mmCIF file of C-alpha atoms in Angstrom:
data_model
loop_
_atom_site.group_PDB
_atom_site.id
_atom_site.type_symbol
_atom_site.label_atom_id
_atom_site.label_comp_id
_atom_site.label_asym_id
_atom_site.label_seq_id
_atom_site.Cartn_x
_atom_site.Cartn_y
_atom_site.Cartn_z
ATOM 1 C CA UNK A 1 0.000 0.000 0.000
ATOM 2 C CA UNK A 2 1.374 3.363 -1.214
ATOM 3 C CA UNK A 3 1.323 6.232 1.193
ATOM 4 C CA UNK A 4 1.545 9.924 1.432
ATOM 5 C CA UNK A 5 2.234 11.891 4.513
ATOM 6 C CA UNK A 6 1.371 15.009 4.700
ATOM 7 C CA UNK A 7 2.820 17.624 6.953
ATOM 8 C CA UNK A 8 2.017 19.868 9.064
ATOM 9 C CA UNK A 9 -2.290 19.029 9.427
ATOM 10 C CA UNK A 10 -2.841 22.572 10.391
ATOM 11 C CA UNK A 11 -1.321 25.603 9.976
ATOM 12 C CA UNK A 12 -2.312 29.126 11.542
ATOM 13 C CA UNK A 13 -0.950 32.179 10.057
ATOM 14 C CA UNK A 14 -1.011 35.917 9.769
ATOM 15 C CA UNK A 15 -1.766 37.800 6.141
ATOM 16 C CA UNK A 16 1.483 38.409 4.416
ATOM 17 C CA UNK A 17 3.210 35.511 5.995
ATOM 18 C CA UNK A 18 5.105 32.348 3.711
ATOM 19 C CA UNK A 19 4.042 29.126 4.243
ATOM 20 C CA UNK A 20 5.268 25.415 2.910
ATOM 21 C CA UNK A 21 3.206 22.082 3.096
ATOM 22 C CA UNK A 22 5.301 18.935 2.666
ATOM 23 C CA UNK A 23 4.094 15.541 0.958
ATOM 24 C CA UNK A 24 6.642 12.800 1.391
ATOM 25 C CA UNK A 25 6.431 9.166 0.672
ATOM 26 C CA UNK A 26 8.552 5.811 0.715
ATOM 27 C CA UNK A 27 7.025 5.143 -2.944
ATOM 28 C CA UNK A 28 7.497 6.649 -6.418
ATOM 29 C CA UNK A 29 4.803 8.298 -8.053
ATOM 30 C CA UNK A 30 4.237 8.663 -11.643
ATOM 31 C CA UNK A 31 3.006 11.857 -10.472
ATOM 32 C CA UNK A 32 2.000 14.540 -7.845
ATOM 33 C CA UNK A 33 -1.094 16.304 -8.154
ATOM 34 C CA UNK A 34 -2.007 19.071 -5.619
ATOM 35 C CA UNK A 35 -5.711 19.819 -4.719
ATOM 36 C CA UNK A 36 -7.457 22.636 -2.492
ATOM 37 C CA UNK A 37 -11.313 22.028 -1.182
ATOM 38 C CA UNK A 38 -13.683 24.363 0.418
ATOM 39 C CA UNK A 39 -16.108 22.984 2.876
ATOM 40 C CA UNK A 40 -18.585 21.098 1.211
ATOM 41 C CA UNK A 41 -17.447 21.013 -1.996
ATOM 42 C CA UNK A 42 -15.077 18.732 -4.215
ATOM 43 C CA UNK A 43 -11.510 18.809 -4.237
ATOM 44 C CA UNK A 44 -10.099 21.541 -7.632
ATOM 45 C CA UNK A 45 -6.858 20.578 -8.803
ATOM 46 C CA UNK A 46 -3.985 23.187 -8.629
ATOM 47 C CA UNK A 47 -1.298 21.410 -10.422
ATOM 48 C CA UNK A 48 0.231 18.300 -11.587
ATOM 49 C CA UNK A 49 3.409 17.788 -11.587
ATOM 50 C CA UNK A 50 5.318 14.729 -13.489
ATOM 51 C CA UNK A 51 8.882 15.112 -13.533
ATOM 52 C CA UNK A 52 11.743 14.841 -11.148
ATOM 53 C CA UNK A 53 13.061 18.258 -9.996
ATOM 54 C CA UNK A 54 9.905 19.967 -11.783
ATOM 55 C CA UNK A 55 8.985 23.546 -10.329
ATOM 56 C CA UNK A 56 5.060 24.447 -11.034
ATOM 57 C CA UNK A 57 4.730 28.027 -10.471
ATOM 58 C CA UNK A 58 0.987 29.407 -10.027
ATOM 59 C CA UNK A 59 0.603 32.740 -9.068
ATOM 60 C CA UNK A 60 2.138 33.048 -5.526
ATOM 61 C CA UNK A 61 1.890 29.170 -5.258
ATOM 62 C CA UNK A 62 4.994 27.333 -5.859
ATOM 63 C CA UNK A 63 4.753 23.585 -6.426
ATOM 64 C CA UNK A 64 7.941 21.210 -6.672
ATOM 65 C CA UNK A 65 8.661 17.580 -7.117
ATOM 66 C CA UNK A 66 11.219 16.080 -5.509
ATOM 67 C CA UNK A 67 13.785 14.501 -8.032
ATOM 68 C CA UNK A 68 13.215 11.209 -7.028
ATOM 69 C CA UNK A 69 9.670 11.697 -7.434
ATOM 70 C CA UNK A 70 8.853 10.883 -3.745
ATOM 71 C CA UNK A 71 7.749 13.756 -2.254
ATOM 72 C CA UNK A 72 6.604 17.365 -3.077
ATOM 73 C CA UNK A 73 6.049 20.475 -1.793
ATOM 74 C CA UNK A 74 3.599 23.669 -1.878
ATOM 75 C CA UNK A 75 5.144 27.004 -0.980
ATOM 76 C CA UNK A 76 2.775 29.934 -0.774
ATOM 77 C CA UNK A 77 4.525 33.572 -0.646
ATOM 78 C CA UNK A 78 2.387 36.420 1.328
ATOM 79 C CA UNK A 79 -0.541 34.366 2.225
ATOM 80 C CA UNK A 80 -3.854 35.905 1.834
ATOM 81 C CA UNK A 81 -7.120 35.007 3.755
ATOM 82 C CA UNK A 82 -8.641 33.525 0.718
ATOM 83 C CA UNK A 83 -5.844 31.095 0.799
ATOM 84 C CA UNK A 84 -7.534 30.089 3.729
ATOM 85 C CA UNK A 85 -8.750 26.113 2.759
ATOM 86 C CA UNK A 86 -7.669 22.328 3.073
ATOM 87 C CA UNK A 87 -4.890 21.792 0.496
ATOM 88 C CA UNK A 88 -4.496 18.131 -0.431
ATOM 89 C CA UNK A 89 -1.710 16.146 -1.931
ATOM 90 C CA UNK A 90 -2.106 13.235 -3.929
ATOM 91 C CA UNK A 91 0.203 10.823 -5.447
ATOM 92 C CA UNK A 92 -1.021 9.194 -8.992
ATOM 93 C CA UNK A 93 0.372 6.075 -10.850
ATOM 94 C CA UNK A 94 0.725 5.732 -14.602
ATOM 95 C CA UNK A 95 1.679 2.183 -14.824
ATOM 96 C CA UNK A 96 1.731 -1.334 -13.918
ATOM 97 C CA UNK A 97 -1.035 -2.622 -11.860
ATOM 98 C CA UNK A 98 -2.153 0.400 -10.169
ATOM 99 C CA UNK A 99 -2.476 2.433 -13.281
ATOM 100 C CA UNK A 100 -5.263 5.056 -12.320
ATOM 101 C CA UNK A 101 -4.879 4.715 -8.671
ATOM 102 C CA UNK A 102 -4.857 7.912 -6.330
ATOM 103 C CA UNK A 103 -3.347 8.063 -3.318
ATOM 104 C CA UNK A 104 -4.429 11.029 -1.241
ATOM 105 C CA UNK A 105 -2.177 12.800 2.064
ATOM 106 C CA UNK A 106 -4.344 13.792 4.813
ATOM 107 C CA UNK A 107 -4.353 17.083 4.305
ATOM 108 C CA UNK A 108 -3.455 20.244 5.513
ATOM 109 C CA UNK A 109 -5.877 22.784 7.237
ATOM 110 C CA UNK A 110 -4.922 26.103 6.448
ATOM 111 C CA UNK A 111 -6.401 29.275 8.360
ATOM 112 C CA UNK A 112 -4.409 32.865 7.050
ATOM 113 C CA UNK A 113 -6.240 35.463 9.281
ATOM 114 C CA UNK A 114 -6.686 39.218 8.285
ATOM 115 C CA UNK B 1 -19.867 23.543 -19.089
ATOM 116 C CA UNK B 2 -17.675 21.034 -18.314
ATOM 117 C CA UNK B 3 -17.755 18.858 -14.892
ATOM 118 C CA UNK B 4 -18.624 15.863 -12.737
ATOM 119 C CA UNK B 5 -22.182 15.789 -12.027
ATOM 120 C CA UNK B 6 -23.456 13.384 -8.756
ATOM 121 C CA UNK B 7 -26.593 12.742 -7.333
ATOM 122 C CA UNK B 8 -27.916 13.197 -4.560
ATOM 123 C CA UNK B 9 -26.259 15.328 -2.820
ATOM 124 C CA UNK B 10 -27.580 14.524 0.575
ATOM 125 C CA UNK B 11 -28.697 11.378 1.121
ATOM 126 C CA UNK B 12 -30.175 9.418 4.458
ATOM 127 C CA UNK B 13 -31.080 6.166 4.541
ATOM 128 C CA UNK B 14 -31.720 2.856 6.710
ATOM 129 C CA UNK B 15 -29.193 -0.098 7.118
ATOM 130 C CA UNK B 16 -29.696 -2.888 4.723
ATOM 131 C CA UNK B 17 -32.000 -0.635 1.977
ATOM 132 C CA UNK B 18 -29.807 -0.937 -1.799
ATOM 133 C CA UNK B 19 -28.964 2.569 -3.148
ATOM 134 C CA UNK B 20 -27.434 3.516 -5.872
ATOM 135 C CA UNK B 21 -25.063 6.990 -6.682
ATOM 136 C CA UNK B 22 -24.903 8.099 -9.638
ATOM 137 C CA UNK B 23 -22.185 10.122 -11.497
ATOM 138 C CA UNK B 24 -21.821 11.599 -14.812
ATOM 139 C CA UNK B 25 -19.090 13.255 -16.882
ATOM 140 C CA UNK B 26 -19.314 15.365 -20.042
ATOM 141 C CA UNK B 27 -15.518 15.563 -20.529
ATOM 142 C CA UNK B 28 -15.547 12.435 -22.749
ATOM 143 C CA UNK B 29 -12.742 11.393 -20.121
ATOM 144 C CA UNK B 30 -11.592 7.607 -20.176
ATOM 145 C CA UNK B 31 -10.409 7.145 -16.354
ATOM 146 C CA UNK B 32 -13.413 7.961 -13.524
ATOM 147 C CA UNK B 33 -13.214 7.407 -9.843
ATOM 148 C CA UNK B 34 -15.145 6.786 -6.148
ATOM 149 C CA UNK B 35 -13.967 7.820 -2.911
ATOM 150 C CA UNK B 36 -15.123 8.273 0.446
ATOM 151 C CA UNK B 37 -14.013 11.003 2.833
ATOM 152 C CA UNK B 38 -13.755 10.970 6.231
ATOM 153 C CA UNK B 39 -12.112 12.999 9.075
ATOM 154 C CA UNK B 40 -8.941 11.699 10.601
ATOM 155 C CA UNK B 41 -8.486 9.112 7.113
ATOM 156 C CA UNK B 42 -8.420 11.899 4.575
ATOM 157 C CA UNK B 43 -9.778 10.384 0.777
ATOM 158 C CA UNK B 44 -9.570 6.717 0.145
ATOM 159 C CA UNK B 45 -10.377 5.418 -3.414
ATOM 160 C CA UNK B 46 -13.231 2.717 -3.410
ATOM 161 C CA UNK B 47 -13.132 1.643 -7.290
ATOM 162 C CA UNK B 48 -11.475 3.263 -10.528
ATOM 163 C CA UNK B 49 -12.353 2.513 -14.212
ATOM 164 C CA UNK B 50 -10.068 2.844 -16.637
ATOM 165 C CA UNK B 51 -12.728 2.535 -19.706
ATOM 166 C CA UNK B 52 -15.719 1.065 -20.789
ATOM 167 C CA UNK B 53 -16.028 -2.526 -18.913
ATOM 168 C CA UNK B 54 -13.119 -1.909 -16.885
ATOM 169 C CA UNK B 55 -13.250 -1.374 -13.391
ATOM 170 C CA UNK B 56 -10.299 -2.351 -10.525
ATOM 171 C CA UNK B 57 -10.664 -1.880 -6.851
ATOM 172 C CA UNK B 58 -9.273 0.604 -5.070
ATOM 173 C CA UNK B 59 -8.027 1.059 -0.916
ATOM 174 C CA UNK B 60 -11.584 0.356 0.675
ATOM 175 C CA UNK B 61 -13.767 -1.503 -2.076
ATOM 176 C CA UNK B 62 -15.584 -3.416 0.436
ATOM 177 C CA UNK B 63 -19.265 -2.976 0.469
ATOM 178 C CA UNK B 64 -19.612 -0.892 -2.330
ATOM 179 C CA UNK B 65 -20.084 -2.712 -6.066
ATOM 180 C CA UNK B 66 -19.894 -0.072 -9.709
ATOM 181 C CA UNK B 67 -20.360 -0.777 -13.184
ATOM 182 C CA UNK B 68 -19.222 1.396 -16.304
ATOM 183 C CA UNK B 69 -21.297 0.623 -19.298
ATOM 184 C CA UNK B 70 -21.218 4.068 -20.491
ATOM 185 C CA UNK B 71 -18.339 6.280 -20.796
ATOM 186 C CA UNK B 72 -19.651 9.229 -19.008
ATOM 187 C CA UNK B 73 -21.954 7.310 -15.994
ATOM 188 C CA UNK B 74 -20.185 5.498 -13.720
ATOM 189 C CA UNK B 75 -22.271 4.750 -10.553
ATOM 190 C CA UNK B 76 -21.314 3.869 -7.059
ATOM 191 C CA UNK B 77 -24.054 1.293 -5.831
ATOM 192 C CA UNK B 78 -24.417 -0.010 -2.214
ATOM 193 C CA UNK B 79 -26.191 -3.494 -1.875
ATOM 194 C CA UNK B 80 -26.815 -3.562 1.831
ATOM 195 C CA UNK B 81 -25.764 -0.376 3.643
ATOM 196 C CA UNK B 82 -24.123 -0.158 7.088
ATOM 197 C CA UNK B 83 -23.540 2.525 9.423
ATOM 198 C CA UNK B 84 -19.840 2.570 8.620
ATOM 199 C CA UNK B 85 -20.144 3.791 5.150
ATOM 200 C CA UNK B 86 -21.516 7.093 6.244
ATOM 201 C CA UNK B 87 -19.376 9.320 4.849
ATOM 202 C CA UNK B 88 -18.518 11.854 1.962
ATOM 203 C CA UNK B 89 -18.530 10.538 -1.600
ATOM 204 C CA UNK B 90 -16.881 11.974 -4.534
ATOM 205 C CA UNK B 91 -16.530 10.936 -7.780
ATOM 206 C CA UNK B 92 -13.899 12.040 -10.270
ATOM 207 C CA UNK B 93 -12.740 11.982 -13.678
ATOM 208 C CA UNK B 94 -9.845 12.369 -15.617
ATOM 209 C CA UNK B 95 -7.942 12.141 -19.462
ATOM 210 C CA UNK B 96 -5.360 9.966 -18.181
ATOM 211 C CA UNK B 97 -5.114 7.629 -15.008
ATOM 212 C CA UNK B 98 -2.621 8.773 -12.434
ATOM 213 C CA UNK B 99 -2.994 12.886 -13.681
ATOM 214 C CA UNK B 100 -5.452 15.613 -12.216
ATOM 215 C CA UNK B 101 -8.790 14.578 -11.452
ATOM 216 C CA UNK B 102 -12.173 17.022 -11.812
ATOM 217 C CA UNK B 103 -14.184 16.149 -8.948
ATOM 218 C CA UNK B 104 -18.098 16.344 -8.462
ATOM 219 C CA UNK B 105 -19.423 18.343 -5.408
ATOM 220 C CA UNK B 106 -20.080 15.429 -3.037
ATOM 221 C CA UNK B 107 -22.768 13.317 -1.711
ATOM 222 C CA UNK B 108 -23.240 13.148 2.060
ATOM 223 C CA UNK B 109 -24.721 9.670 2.821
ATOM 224 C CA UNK B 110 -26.233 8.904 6.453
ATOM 225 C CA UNK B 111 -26.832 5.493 7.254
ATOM 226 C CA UNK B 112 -28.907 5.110 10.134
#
């Protein structure tokens, strides 16, 4: 069983501060896809990413993949309250038996107040 | 517009009564996708279909049974419901297995 931890599960910050989420896992991914979700809706994908060393960049978002495509990260610069969400991790495969299977981190709360 | 379209939304029901979720795509995507989610265990895939006919289990497939004759319907069905598969369903879809999903807005099932 493939998983993804995700680190830290909440995170509390002022307006204007930087922030990073971490993904990390013992497995490689054919790719790392990064999600955010409001309450009571779906997950909306930010950004896939599907090369080692890769650096997505999305606005004030940052997204990397580590080069040996185990682990990723999401680096916000001057966080704004509607930042404020759960941003999700999730680690796909492209081959072999578990072509099509997602494997989801826990998530990580994120609160940016004013 | 396109997206991921489930119903219901909100759903409560006894134990042991069949029901069936449905989901529907108009991306004319090949790869769609069930999971459940539930605090402190995050999203775990049920089933995944890579086409037509073709359907694989995913992390929690227990319970739950799907079928994919059509390429844009792909419902989640429940045979005999049980209190521990209250949760938050979602079903996705994608162009390619292991890339970005589109997700549908949810369905909250009760099962009391």
């Amino acid at each position: 069983t493939q998983l993804l931890e995700q680190s830290p599960q909440f995170l509390s910050i002022q307006e204007g501060e930087n922030l990073t989420v971490y993904c990390n896992s013992s497995s490689v991914f054919s790719s790392l896809q990064w999600y955010r979700q409001e309450p009571g809706e779906g997950p909306v994908l930010l950004v896939t990413v599907v090369t080692g060393g890769e650096v997505k960049k999305l606005k004030r978002l940052t997204f990397q993949f580590g080069d040996a495509r185990k682990d990723s990260s999401l680096h916000i610069t001057a966080a704004q309250p509607g930042d404020t969400g759960l941003y999700l991790c999730a680690g796909g495969n492209a081959g072999g038996t578990s072509y099509g299977k997602l494997t989801f981190g826990q998530g990580t709360i994120l609160t940016v107040h004013p | 517009e396109a997206q991921v379209t489930q119903n219901p939304r909100y759903l409560i029901t006894v134990t042991g009564k069949k029901l069936t979720v449905t989901c529907s795509q108009n991306m004319n995507h090949e790869y769609m996708s069930w999971y459940r989610q539930d605090p402190g265990l995050g999203l775990r895939q049920i089933y995944y279909s890579m086409n037509v006919e073709v359907t694989d289990k995913g992390d929690v497939p227990e319970g739950y049974k799907v079928s994919r004759k059509e390429k844009r319907n792909f419902p989640l069905i429940l045979e005999s419901p049980s209190p521990n598969q209250t949760s938050l369903y979602f079903c996705a879809s994608s162009f390619a297995g292991g890339y970005g999903y589109t997700f549908g807005s949810g369905t909250r099932l009760t099962v009391v």
